[in-house]
């Protein structure tokens, strides 16, 4: 279990550093689920590896209790972080977001709680990537919802920009083939 735990901790730490750096910088609000789906799938694979390769054994009752606690923690801390964001409209008419020191505090507390639950549940960090994928997806969705509520007209510019960027990337990838 040591290699899997170490790998999950390294990947989780790298992802967390990247995410926190991006969350405290002013950014245009976008909702792209592909990245979060990838992290969730990697997390599911990591848990699968813990069962098949590392012979992790969990009683069904434990899976329900600790799985529920982990999911609840992911959702609660995602919502808390989303509420710490400063939202505004920039000079180009795009809705922006920026986290604060409270965002970082909720990240540290959330990861600490999750790692504690994970250690009690599996004795490893087998579910860390799954937790990160879920909490990031919920946070992004909630920030998007808050922005749409605060700036219902302006968020349309964000959607148009995201759509234009997607079309640009598609054309470029077709040319590269």
Tab-separated table of N, CA and C in Angstrom:
chain	number	residue	atom	x	y	z
A	1	UNK	N	0.828	-1.191	0.000
A	1	UNK	CA	0.000	0.000	0.000
A	1	UNK	C	0.870	1.251	0.000
A	2	UNK	N	2.112	1.127	0.410
A	2	UNK	CA	2.988	2.281	0.535
A	2	UNK	C	3.219	2.984	-0.796
A	3	UNK	N	3.498	2.212	-1.862
A	3	UNK	CA	3.744	2.845	-3.163
A	3	UNK	C	2.521	3.580	-3.671
A	4	UNK	N	1.339	2.974	-3.531
A	4	UNK	CA	0.112	3.612	-3.966
A	4	UNK	C	-0.152	4.871	-3.148
A	5	UNK	N	0.037	4.805	-1.845
A	5	UNK	CA	-0.167	5.980	-0.995
A	5	UNK	C	0.803	7.086	-1.364
A	6	UNK	N	2.055	6.733	-1.579
A	6	UNK	CA	3.057	7.730	-1.937
A	6	UNK	C	2.709	8.381	-3.272
A	7	UNK	N	2.341	7.572	-4.249
A	7	UNK	CA	1.975	8.099	-5.566
A	7	UNK	C	0.776	9.028	-5.459
A	8	UNK	N	-0.250	8.615	-4.732
A	8	UNK	CA	-1.430	9.458	-4.558
A	8	UNK	C	-1.093	10.754	-3.835
A	9	UNK	N	-0.247	10.677	-2.828
A	9	UNK	CA	0.134	11.888	-2.105
A	9	UNK	C	0.927	12.839	-2.994
A	10	UNK	N	1.848	12.313	-3.786
A	10	UNK	CA	2.633	13.165	-4.689
A	10	UNK	C	1.729	13.796	-5.742
A	11	UNK	N	0.890	12.976	-6.392
A	11	UNK	CA	-0.029	13.525	-7.394
A	11	UNK	C	-0.999	14.513	-6.762
A	12	UNK	N	-1.523	14.175	-5.600
A	12	UNK	CA	-2.442	15.065	-4.900
A	12	UNK	C	-1.791	16.375	-4.512
A	13	UNK	N	-0.556	16.312	-4.008
A	13	UNK	CA	0.163	17.534	-3.617
A	13	UNK	C	0.431	18.411	-4.835
A	14	UNK	N	0.885	17.793	-5.936
A	14	UNK	CA	1.128	18.561	-7.160
A	14	UNK	C	-0.164	19.223	-7.637
A	15	UNK	N	-1.251	18.455	-7.687
A	15	UNK	CA	-2.526	18.987	-8.136
A	15	UNK	C	-3.001	20.104	-7.221
A	16	UNK	N	-2.847	19.920	-5.930
A	16	UNK	CA	-3.274	20.926	-4.968
A	16	UNK	C	-2.493	22.228	-5.135
A	17	UNK	N	-1.191	22.139	-5.338
A	17	UNK	CA	-0.371	23.339	-5.547
A	17	UNK	C	-0.821	24.074	-6.804
A	18	UNK	N	-1.017	23.341	-7.882
A	18	UNK	CA	-1.468	23.950	-9.139
A	18	UNK	C	-2.833	24.612	-8.943
A	19	UNK	N	-3.744	23.898	-8.306
A	19	UNK	CA	-5.097	24.409	-8.116
A	19	UNK	C	-5.096	25.652	-7.242
A	20	UNK	N	-4.395	25.623	-6.120
A	20	UNK	CA	-4.387	26.782	-5.219
A	20	UNK	C	-3.774	27.992	-5.912
A	21	UNK	N	-2.690	27.786	-6.645
A	21	UNK	CA	-2.085	28.911	-7.364
A	21	UNK	C	-3.076	29.519	-8.353
A	22	UNK	N	-3.821	28.671	-9.033
A	22	UNK	CA	-4.808	29.160	-10.003
A	22	UNK	C	-5.994	29.817	-9.304
A	23	UNK	N	-6.358	29.337	-8.122
A	23	UNK	CA	-7.530	29.875	-7.455
A	23	UNK	C	-7.289	31.224	-6.802
A	24	UNK	N	-6.072	31.520	-6.451
A	24	UNK	CA	-5.832	32.826	-5.829
A	24	UNK	C	-5.464	33.888	-6.858
A	25	UNK	N	-5.273	33.488	-8.098
A	25	UNK	CA	-5.003	34.449	-9.178
A	25	UNK	C	-6.336	34.853	-9.810
A	26	UNK	N	-6.464	36.118	-10.231
A	26	UNK	CA	-7.687	36.532	-10.931
A	26	UNK	C	-7.839	35.728	-12.231
A	27	UNK	N	-9.002	35.135	-12.435
A	27	UNK	CA	-9.241	34.293	-13.614
A	27	UNK	C	-10.653	34.539	-14.148
A	28	UNK	N	-10.793	34.391	-15.449
A	28	UNK	CA	-12.113	34.421	-16.071
A	28	UNK	C	-12.836	33.139	-15.660
A	29	UNK	N	-14.095	33.259	-15.298
A	29	UNK	CA	-14.864	32.088	-14.885
A	29	UNK	C	-15.241	31.271	-16.115
A	30	UNK	N	-14.916	29.991	-16.050
A	30	UNK	CA	-15.263	29.029	-17.101
A	30	UNK	C	-15.800	27.788	-16.422
A	31	UNK	N	-16.556	27.019	-17.169
A	31	UNK	CA	-16.965	25.729	-16.639
A	31	UNK	C	-16.599	24.671	-17.662
A	32	UNK	N	-15.506	23.991	-17.398
A	32	UNK	CA	-15.043	22.900	-18.240
A	32	UNK	C	-14.948	21.665	-17.361
A	33	UNK	N	-15.776	20.702	-17.627
A	33	UNK	CA	-15.852	19.521	-16.772
A	33	UNK	C	-14.818	18.454	-17.117
A	34	UNK	N	-14.223	18.484	-18.308
A	34	UNK	CA	-13.326	17.407	-18.744
A	34	UNK	C	-12.188	17.150	-17.757
A	35	UNK	N	-11.551	18.200	-17.269
A	35	UNK	CA	-10.430	18.063	-16.346
A	35	UNK	C	-10.864	17.356	-15.065
A	36	UNK	N	-12.021	17.730	-14.547
A	36	UNK	CA	-12.504	17.158	-13.300
A	36	UNK	C	-12.923	15.704	-13.497
A	37	UNK	N	-13.517	15.420	-14.644
A	37	UNK	CA	-13.884	14.038	-14.946
A	37	UNK	C	-12.631	13.165	-15.010
A	38	UNK	N	-11.563	13.686	-15.614
A	38	UNK	CA	-10.307	12.938	-15.685
A	38	UNK	C	-9.765	12.644	-14.287
A	39	UNK	N	-9.769	13.636	-13.416
A	39	UNK	CA	-9.275	13.433	-12.048
A	39	UNK	C	-10.146	12.412	-11.317
A	40	UNK	N	-11.453	12.505	-11.487
A	40	UNK	CA	-12.365	11.554	-10.845
A	40	UNK	C	-12.081	10.139	-11.353
A	41	UNK	N	-11.896	9.986	-12.660
A	41	UNK	CA	-11.596	8.660	-13.217
A	41	UNK	C	-10.264	8.119	-12.698
A	42	UNK	N	-9.254	8.992	-12.605
A	42	UNK	CA	-7.973	8.566	-12.029
A	42	UNK	C	-8.149	8.153	-10.568
A	43	UNK	N	-8.997	8.881	-9.846
A	43	UNK	CA	-9.277	8.535	-8.450
A	43	UNK	C	-9.965	7.192	-8.315
A	44	UNK	N	-10.924	6.932	-9.190
A	44	UNK	CA	-11.607	5.635	-9.172
A	44	UNK	C	-10.612	4.520	-9.494
A	45	UNK	N	-9.745	4.762	-10.488
A	45	UNK	CA	-8.721	3.765	-10.844
A	45	UNK	C	-7.773	3.524	-9.677
A	46	UNK	N	-7.436	4.583	-8.958
A	46	UNK	CA	-6.541	4.448	-7.809
A	46	UNK	C	-7.172	3.583	-6.717
A	47	UNK	N	-8.446	3.786	-6.481
A	47	UNK	CA	-9.140	2.961	-5.492
A	47	UNK	C	-9.211	1.515	-5.985
A	48	UNK	N	-9.490	1.338	-7.267
A	48	UNK	CA	-9.500	-0.011	-7.848
A	48	UNK	C	-8.158	-0.697	-7.691
A	49	UNK	N	-7.074	0.039	-7.940
A	49	UNK	CA	-5.729	-0.515	-7.751
A	49	UNK	C	-5.485	-0.907	-6.297
A	50	UNK	N	-6.001	-0.105	-5.378
A	50	UNK	CA	-5.819	-0.425	-3.958
A	50	UNK	C	-6.473	-1.763	-3.624
A	51	UNK	N	-7.610	-2.051	-4.237
A	51	UNK	CA	-8.285	-3.328	-3.985
A	51	UNK	C	-7.600	-4.483	-4.702
A	52	UNK	N	-7.243	-4.276	-5.984
A	52	UNK	CA	-6.722	-5.400	-6.769
A	52	UNK	C	-5.235	-5.656	-6.565
A	53	UNK	N	-4.450	-4.610	-6.498
A	53	UNK	CA	-2.991	-4.788	-6.420
A	53	UNK	C	-2.440	-4.708	-5.004
A	54	UNK	N	-3.100	-3.942	-4.172
A	54	UNK	CA	-2.602	-3.768	-2.811
A	54	UNK	C	-3.434	-4.543	-1.795
A	55	UNK	N	-4.457	-5.250	-2.277
A	55	UNK	CA	-5.295	-6.105	-1.439
A	55	UNK	C	-5.967	-5.355	-0.289
A	56	UNK	N	-6.434	-4.156	-0.597
A	56	UNK	CA	-7.187	-3.383	0.376
A	56	UNK	C	-8.505	-4.093	0.642
A	57	UNK	N	-8.845	-4.208	1.905
A	57	UNK	CA	-10.098	-4.863	2.271
A	57	UNK	C	-10.881	-3.936	3.191
A	58	UNK	N	-12.104	-3.668	2.778
A	58	UNK	CA	-12.982	-2.796	3.555
A	58	UNK	C	-14.321	-3.498	3.703
A	59	UNK	N	-14.855	-3.474	4.887
A	59	UNK	CA	-16.173	-4.057	5.133
A	59	UNK	C	-17.231	-3.146	4.503
A	60	UNK	N	-18.318	-3.727	3.999
A	60	UNK	CA	-19.351	-2.912	3.342
A	60	UNK	C	-19.870	-1.769	4.221
A	61	UNK	N	-20.071	-2.013	5.484
A	61	UNK	CA	-20.538	-0.949	6.383
A	61	UNK	C	-19.553	0.200	6.471
A	62	UNK	N	-18.258	-0.142	6.520
A	62	UNK	CA	-17.215	0.896	6.545
A	62	UNK	C	-17.232	1.704	5.262
A	63	UNK	N	-17.401	1.033	4.142
A	63	UNK	CA	-17.411	1.730	2.852
A	63	UNK	C	-18.536	2.757	2.805
A	64	UNK	N	-19.693	2.401	3.316
A	64	UNK	CA	-20.835	3.323	3.316
A	64	UNK	C	-20.553	4.506	4.235
A	65	UNK	N	-20.093	4.225	5.446
A	65	UNK	CA	-19.850	5.298	6.415
A	65	UNK	C	-18.732	6.224	5.951
A	66	UNK	N	-17.556	5.658	5.651
A	66	UNK	CA	-16.431	6.498	5.290
A	66	UNK	C	-16.584	7.103	3.899
A	67	UNK	N	-17.196	6.363	2.984
A	67	UNK	CA	-17.455	6.920	1.659
A	67	UNK	C	-18.396	8.114	1.744
A	68	UNK	N	-19.423	8.005	2.582
A	68	UNK	CA	-20.371	9.106	2.777
A	68	UNK	C	-19.692	10.306	3.433
A	69	UNK	N	-18.860	10.036	4.441
A	69	UNK	CA	-18.131	11.131	5.096
A	69	UNK	C	-17.198	11.840	4.108
A	70	UNK	N	-16.524	11.071	3.283
A	70	UNK	CA	-15.612	11.643	2.306
A	70	UNK	C	-16.367	12.489	1.288
A	71	UNK	N	-17.481	11.979	0.792
A	71	UNK	CA	-18.283	12.722	-0.178
A	71	UNK	C	-18.852	13.992	0.452
A	72	UNK	N	-19.383	13.878	1.664
A	72	UNK	CA	-19.923	15.053	2.355
A	72	UNK	C	-18.830	16.092	2.577
A	73	UNK	N	-17.655	15.651	2.967
A	73	UNK	CA	-16.531	16.557	3.178
A	73	UNK	C	-16.158	17.265	1.876
A	74	UNK	N	-16.104	16.517	0.784
A	74	UNK	CA	-15.761	17.106	-0.516
A	74	UNK	C	-16.752	18.197	-0.891
A	75	UNK	N	-18.030	17.932	-0.672
A	75	UNK	CA	-19.068	18.900	-1.042
A	75	UNK	C	-19.046	20.112	-0.124
A	76	UNK	N	-18.997	19.881	1.180
A	76	UNK	CA	-19.020	20.997	2.147
A	76	UNK	C	-17.830	21.927	1.936
A	77	UNK	N	-16.629	21.370	1.822
A	77	UNK	CA	-15.460	22.230	1.658
A	77	UNK	C	-15.453	22.921	0.293
A	78	UNK	N	-16.010	22.287	-0.728
A	78	UNK	CA	-16.131	22.940	-2.036
A	78	UNK	C	-17.035	24.168	-1.937
A	79	UNK	N	-18.156	24.026	-1.253
A	79	UNK	CA	-19.082	25.151	-1.096
A	79	UNK	C	-18.456	26.262	-0.260
A	80	UNK	N	-17.774	25.898	0.805
A	80	UNK	CA	-17.113	26.908	1.640
A	80	UNK	C	-16.071	27.684	0.834
A	81	UNK	N	-15.273	26.983	0.018
A	81	UNK	CA	-14.262	27.667	-0.796
A	81	UNK	C	-14.912	28.577	-1.829
A	82	UNK	N	-15.984	28.095	-2.454
A	82	UNK	CA	-16.656	28.905	-3.477
A	82	UNK	C	-17.173	30.214	-2.885
A	83	UNK	N	-17.671	30.175	-1.678
A	83	UNK	CA	-18.202	31.385	-1.053
A	83	UNK	C	-17.105	32.382	-0.679
A	84	UNK	N	-15.846	31.962	-0.684
A	84	UNK	CA	-14.762	32.898	-0.365
A	84	UNK	C	-14.286	33.670	-1.596
A	85	UNK	N	-14.781	33.311	-2.760
A	85	UNK	CA	-14.334	33.963	-3.987
A	85	UNK	C	-14.887	35.386	-4.092
A	86	UNK	N	-14.048	36.249	-4.626
A	86	UNK	CA	-14.467	37.595	-4.999
A	86	UNK	C	-14.842	37.515	-6.474
A	87	UNK	N	-16.063	37.930	-6.816
A	87	UNK	CA	-16.538	37.922	-8.195
A	87	UNK	C	-16.726	39.351	-8.673
A	88	UNK	N	-16.361	39.620	-9.917
A	88	UNK	CA	-16.552	40.937	-10.502
A	88	UNK	C	-16.545	40.822	-12.026
A	89	UNK	N	-16.894	41.932	-12.678
A	89	UNK	CA	-16.863	41.987	-14.130
A	89	UNK	C	-15.677	42.858	-14.534
A	90	UNK	N	-14.821	42.327	-15.425
A	90	UNK	CA	-13.642	43.087	-15.838
A	90	UNK	C	-13.998	44.080	-16.957
A	91	UNK	N	-13.006	44.824	-17.416
A	91	UNK	CA	-13.237	45.862	-18.427
A	91	UNK	C	-13.661	45.285	-19.780
A	92	UNK	N	-13.427	43.990	-20.004
A	92	UNK	CA	-13.856	43.338	-21.243
A	92	UNK	C	-15.272	42.773	-21.135
A	93	UNK	N	-15.901	42.950	-19.974
A	93	UNK	CA	-17.254	42.465	-19.776
A	93	UNK	C	-17.346	41.007	-19.374
A	94	UNK	N	-16.217	40.422	-18.961
A	94	UNK	CA	-16.188	39.017	-18.542
A	94	UNK	C	-16.257	38.920	-17.026
A	95	UNK	N	-16.970	37.917	-16.544
A	95	UNK	CA	-17.075	37.697	-15.096
A	95	UNK	C	-15.794	37.005	-14.638
A	96	UNK	N	-15.182	37.585	-13.618
A	96	UNK	CA	-13.907	37.108	-13.086
A	96	UNK	C	-14.131	36.550	-11.680
A	97	UNK	N	-13.133	35.788	-11.221
A	97	UNK	CA	-13.147	35.271	-9.861
A	97	UNK	C	-11.727	35.249	-9.327
A	98	UNK	N	-11.635	35.368	-8.002
A	98	UNK	CA	-10.339	35.265	-7.337
A	98	UNK	C	-10.560	34.798	-5.913
A	99	UNK	N	-9.803	33.768	-5.530
A	99	UNK	CA	-9.855	33.266	-4.172
A	99	UNK	C	-9.048	34.154	-3.239
A	100	UNK	N	-9.097	33.843	-1.963
A	100	UNK	CA	-8.411	34.638	-0.945
A	100	UNK	C	-7.690	33.700	0.018
A	101	UNK	N	-7.166	34.275	1.084
A	101	UNK	CA	-6.512	33.458	2.091
A	101	UNK	C	-7.518	32.493	2.723
A	102	UNK	N	-8.815	32.876	2.764
A	102	UNK	CA	-9.826	31.959	3.282
A	102	UNK	C	-9.998	30.745	2.370
A	103	UNK	N	-9.843	30.958	1.070
A	103	UNK	CA	-9.918	29.840	0.128
A	103	UNK	C	-8.828	28.826	0.458
A	104	UNK	N	-7.620	29.334	0.677
A	104	UNK	CA	-6.492	28.461	1.008
A	104	UNK	C	-6.737	27.761	2.349
A	105	UNK	N	-7.248	28.497	3.327
A	105	UNK	CA	-7.543	27.912	4.630
A	105	UNK	C	-8.535	26.759	4.490
A	106	UNK	N	-9.615	26.950	3.712
A	106	UNK	CA	-10.579	25.875	3.507
A	106	UNK	C	-9.972	24.705	2.764
A	107	UNK	N	-9.017	24.972	1.840
A	107	UNK	CA	-8.314	23.869	1.174
A	107	UNK	C	-7.515	23.050	2.182
A	108	UNK	N	-6.741	23.718	3.010
A	108	UNK	CA	-5.899	23.023	3.991
A	108	UNK	C	-6.762	22.207	4.956
A	109	UNK	N	-7.819	22.817	5.473
A	109	UNK	CA	-8.698	22.096	6.394
A	109	UNK	C	-9.396	20.924	5.696
A	110	UNK	N	-9.872	21.143	4.483
A	110	UNK	CA	-10.558	20.092	3.744
A	110	UNK	C	-9.668	18.904	3.450
A	111	UNK	N	-8.455	19.183	2.993
A	111	UNK	CA	-7.511	18.099	2.700
A	111	UNK	C	-7.130	17.380	3.993
A	112	UNK	N	-6.930	18.141	5.059
A	112	UNK	CA	-6.600	17.528	6.353
A	112	UNK	C	-7.695	16.591	6.824
A	113	UNK	N	-8.942	17.043	6.740
A	113	UNK	CA	-10.073	16.200	7.137
A	113	UNK	C	-10.131	14.959	6.250
A	114	UNK	N	-9.987	15.159	4.947
A	114	UNK	CA	-10.071	14.010	4.046
A	114	UNK	C	-8.957	13.000	4.315
A	115	UNK	N	-7.733	13.476	4.450
A	115	UNK	CA	-6.631	12.540	4.704
A	115	UNK	C	-6.828	11.792	6.013
A	116	UNK	N	-7.389	12.480	7.023
A	116	UNK	CA	-7.694	11.808	8.282
A	116	UNK	C	-8.727	10.710	8.097
A	117	UNK	N	-9.809	11.027	7.371
A	117	UNK	CA	-10.842	10.032	7.098
A	117	UNK	C	-10.258	8.892	6.270
A	118	UNK	N	-9.447	9.223	5.262
A	118	UNK	CA	-8.843	8.204	4.402
A	118	UNK	C	-7.937	7.271	5.202
A	119	UNK	N	-7.168	7.816	6.127
A	119	UNK	CA	-6.301	6.973	6.954
A	119	UNK	C	-7.125	6.038	7.835
A	120	UNK	N	-8.211	6.553	8.415
A	120	UNK	CA	-9.087	5.700	9.234
A	120	UNK	C	-9.751	4.621	8.386
A	121	UNK	N	-10.142	5.003	7.172
A	121	UNK	CA	-10.892	4.106	6.304
A	121	UNK	C	-10.001	3.054	5.662
A	122	UNK	N	-8.940	3.503	5.010
A	122	UNK	CA	-8.125	2.579	4.214
A	122	UNK	C	-6.712	2.408	4.739
A	123	UNK	N	-6.295	3.265	5.649
A	123	UNK	CA	-4.905	3.218	6.099
A	123	UNK	C	-3.957	3.736	5.030
A	124	UNK	N	-4.497	4.459	4.056
A	124	UNK	CA	-3.684	4.981	2.948
A	124	UNK	C	-4.304	6.280	2.450
A	125	UNK	N	-3.892	6.690	1.278
A	125	UNK	CA	-4.493	7.866	0.634
A	125	UNK	C	-5.159	7.449	-0.672
A	126	UNK	N	-5.733	6.257	-0.679
A	126	UNK	CA	-6.284	5.672	-1.905
A	126	UNK	C	-7.378	6.515	-2.538
A	127	UNK	N	-8.135	7.259	-1.745
A	127	UNK	CA	-9.252	8.014	-2.317
A	127	UNK	C	-8.949	9.497	-2.506
A	128	UNK	N	-7.698	9.915	-2.349
A	128	UNK	CA	-7.355	11.337	-2.437
A	128	UNK	C	-7.677	11.932	-3.801
A	129	UNK	N	-7.302	11.283	-4.885
A	129	UNK	CA	-7.560	11.850	-6.211
A	129	UNK	C	-9.059	11.925	-6.498
A	130	UNK	N	-9.803	10.919	-6.068
A	130	UNK	CA	-11.257	10.957	-6.242
A	130	UNK	C	-11.843	12.130	-5.463
A	131	UNK	N	-11.391	12.302	-4.233
A	131	UNK	CA	-11.844	13.433	-3.416
A	131	UNK	C	-11.545	14.761	-4.118
A	132	UNK	N	-10.318	14.917	-4.617
A	132	UNK	CA	-9.947	16.167	-5.281
A	132	UNK	C	-10.803	16.414	-6.517
A	133	UNK	N	-11.051	15.385	-7.302
A	133	UNK	CA	-11.886	15.545	-8.490
A	133	UNK	C	-13.299	15.977	-8.147
A	134	UNK	N	-13.882	15.329	-7.147
A	134	UNK	CA	-15.250	15.661	-6.745
A	134	UNK	C	-15.321	17.062	-6.158
A	135	UNK	N	-14.399	17.389	-5.256
A	135	UNK	CA	-14.464	18.696	-4.594
A	135	UNK	C	-14.208	19.831	-5.588
A	136	UNK	N	-13.310	19.612	-6.549
A	136	UNK	CA	-13.067	20.632	-7.567
A	136	UNK	C	-14.278	20.812	-8.486
A	137	UNK	N	-14.907	19.722	-8.876
A	137	UNK	CA	-16.079	19.811	-9.748
A	137	UNK	C	-17.227	20.538	-9.045
A	138	UNK	N	-17.464	20.189	-7.779
A	138	UNK	CA	-18.532	20.853	-7.025
A	138	UNK	C	-18.205	22.333	-6.841
A	139	UNK	N	-16.968	22.642	-6.505
A	139	UNK	CA	-16.583	24.040	-6.315
A	139	UNK	C	-16.764	24.823	-7.612
A	140	UNK	N	-16.286	24.287	-8.719
A	140	UNK	CA	-16.410	24.987	-9.996
A	140	UNK	C	-17.873	25.202	-10.357
A	141	UNK	N	-18.690	24.174	-10.137
A	141	UNK	CA	-20.114	24.306	-10.428
A	141	UNK	C	-20.780	25.355	-9.566
A	142	UNK	N	-20.410	25.397	-8.291
A	142	UNK	CA	-21.017	26.371	-7.378
A	142	UNK	C	-20.548	27.789	-7.697
A	143	UNK	N	-19.296	27.966	-8.042
A	143	UNK	CA	-18.801	29.290	-8.435
A	143	UNK	C	-19.541	29.754	-9.695
A	144	UNK	N	-19.717	28.837	-10.633
A	144	UNK	CA	-20.455	29.170	-11.862
A	144	UNK	C	-21.881	29.603	-11.507
A	145	UNK	N	-22.534	28.867	-10.607
A	145	UNK	CA	-23.896	29.200	-10.198
A	145	UNK	C	-23.937	30.563	-9.509
A	146	UNK	N	-22.996	30.817	-8.606
A	146	UNK	CA	-22.943	32.118	-7.925
A	146	UNK	C	-22.731	33.260	-8.917
A	147	UNK	N	-21.854	33.032	-9.892
A	147	UNK	CA	-21.588	34.067	-10.902
A	147	UNK	C	-22.824	34.316	-11.765
A	148	UNK	N	-23.512	33.261	-12.152
A	148	UNK	CA	-24.735	33.418	-12.951
A	148	UNK	C	-25.806	34.151	-12.172
A	149	UNK	N	-25.863	33.896	-10.878
A	149	UNK	CA	-26.852	34.578	-10.039
A	149	UNK	C	-26.510	36.056	-9.865
A	150	UNK	N	-25.216	36.350	-9.670
A	150	UNK	CA	-24.792	37.732	-9.445
A	150	UNK	C	-24.733	38.538	-10.741
A	151	UNK	N	-24.358	37.889	-11.841
A	151	UNK	CA	-24.161	38.584	-13.118
A	151	UNK	C	-24.840	37.800	-14.258
A	152	UNK	N	-26.169	37.742	-14.248
A	152	UNK	CA	-26.856	36.892	-15.229
A	152	UNK	C	-26.633	37.315	-16.684
A	153	UNK	N	-26.510	38.573	-16.944
A	153	UNK	CA	-26.302	39.050	-18.310
A	153	UNK	C	-24.835	38.928	-18.708
A	154	UNK	N	-23.953	39.327	-17.826
A	154	UNK	CA	-22.529	39.350	-18.127
A	154	UNK	C	-21.931	37.960	-18.334
A	155	UNK	N	-22.483	36.948	-17.661
A	155	UNK	CA	-21.923	35.598	-17.775
A	155	UNK	C	-22.060	35.063	-19.195
A	156	UNK	N	-22.975	35.634	-19.970
A	156	UNK	CA	-23.141	35.213	-21.366
A	156	UNK	C	-21.871	35.472	-22.171
A	157	UNK	N	-21.150	36.548	-21.844
A	157	UNK	CA	-19.877	36.836	-22.520
A	157	UNK	C	-18.858	35.736	-22.216
A	158	UNK	N	-18.871	35.225	-20.988
A	158	UNK	CA	-17.978	34.115	-20.625
A	158	UNK	C	-18.294	32.879	-21.464
A	159	UNK	N	-19.586	32.594	-21.615
A	159	UNK	CA	-19.995	31.436	-22.412
A	159	UNK	C	-19.562	31.588	-23.871
A	160	UNK	N	-19.747	32.800	-24.428
A	160	UNK	CA	-19.335	33.034	-25.820
A	160	UNK	C	-17.830	32.867	-25.972
A	161	UNK	N	-17.047	33.396	-25.021
A	161	UNK	CA	-15.598	33.270	-25.094
A	161	UNK	C	-15.180	31.807	-24.978
A	162	UNK	N	-15.772	31.086	-24.065
A	162	UNK	CA	-15.431	29.671	-23.891
A	162	UNK	C	-15.771	28.887	-25.156
A	163	UNK	N	-16.899	29.174	-25.753
A	163	UNK	CA	-17.300	28.492	-26.985
A	163	UNK	C	-16.344	28.821	-28.129
A	164	UNK	N	-15.947	30.075	-28.230
A	164	UNK	CA	-15.004	30.485	-29.280
A	164	UNK	C	-13.652	29.804	-29.089
A	165	UNK	N	-13.191	29.724	-27.852
A	165	UNK	CA	-11.914	29.043	-27.575
A	165	UNK	C	-12.003	27.565	-27.929
A	166	UNK	N	-13.129	26.953	-27.650
A	166	UNK	CA	-13.320	25.535	-27.960
A	166	UNK	C	-13.281	25.315	-29.477
A	167	UNK	N	-13.973	26.173	-30.233
A	167	UNK	CA	-13.955	26.059	-31.698
A	167	UNK	C	-12.551	26.266	-32.238
A	168	UNK	N	-11.814	27.224	-31.672
A	168	UNK	CA	-10.435	27.493	-32.104
A	168	UNK	C	-9.551	26.258	-31.886
A	169	UNK	N	-9.672	25.625	-30.722
A	169	UNK	CA	-8.871	24.433	-30.422
A	169	UNK	C	-9.238	23.272	-31.340
A	170	UNK	N	-10.519	23.143	-31.657
A	170	UNK	CA	-10.944	22.083	-32.571
A	170	UNK	C	-10.353	22.283	-33.963
A	171	UNK	N	-10.409	23.537	-34.468
A	171	UNK	CA	-9.835	23.819	-35.800
A	171	UNK	C	-8.343	23.549	-35.812
A	172	UNK	N	-7.651	23.961	-34.756
A	172	UNK	CA	-6.205	23.761	-34.685
A	172	UNK	C	-5.860	22.273	-34.641
A	173	UNK	N	-6.617	21.494	-33.866
A	173	UNK	CA	-6.321	20.059	-33.792
A	173	UNK	C	-6.620	19.365	-35.118
A	174	UNK	N	-7.632	19.816	-35.854
A	174	UNK	CA	-7.906	19.230	-37.173
A	174	UNK	C	-6.778	19.535	-38.140
A	175	UNK	N	-6.227	20.751	-38.068
A	175	UNK	CA	-5.109	21.112	-38.954
A	175	UNK	C	-3.857	20.313	-38.636
A	176	UNK	N	-3.655	19.994	-37.363
A	176	UNK	CA	-2.460	19.255	-36.945
A	176	UNK	C	-2.522	17.791	-37.342
A	177	UNK	N	-3.712	17.286	-37.602
A	177	UNK	CA	-3.840	15.877	-38.006
A	177	UNK	C	-3.418	15.762	-39.413
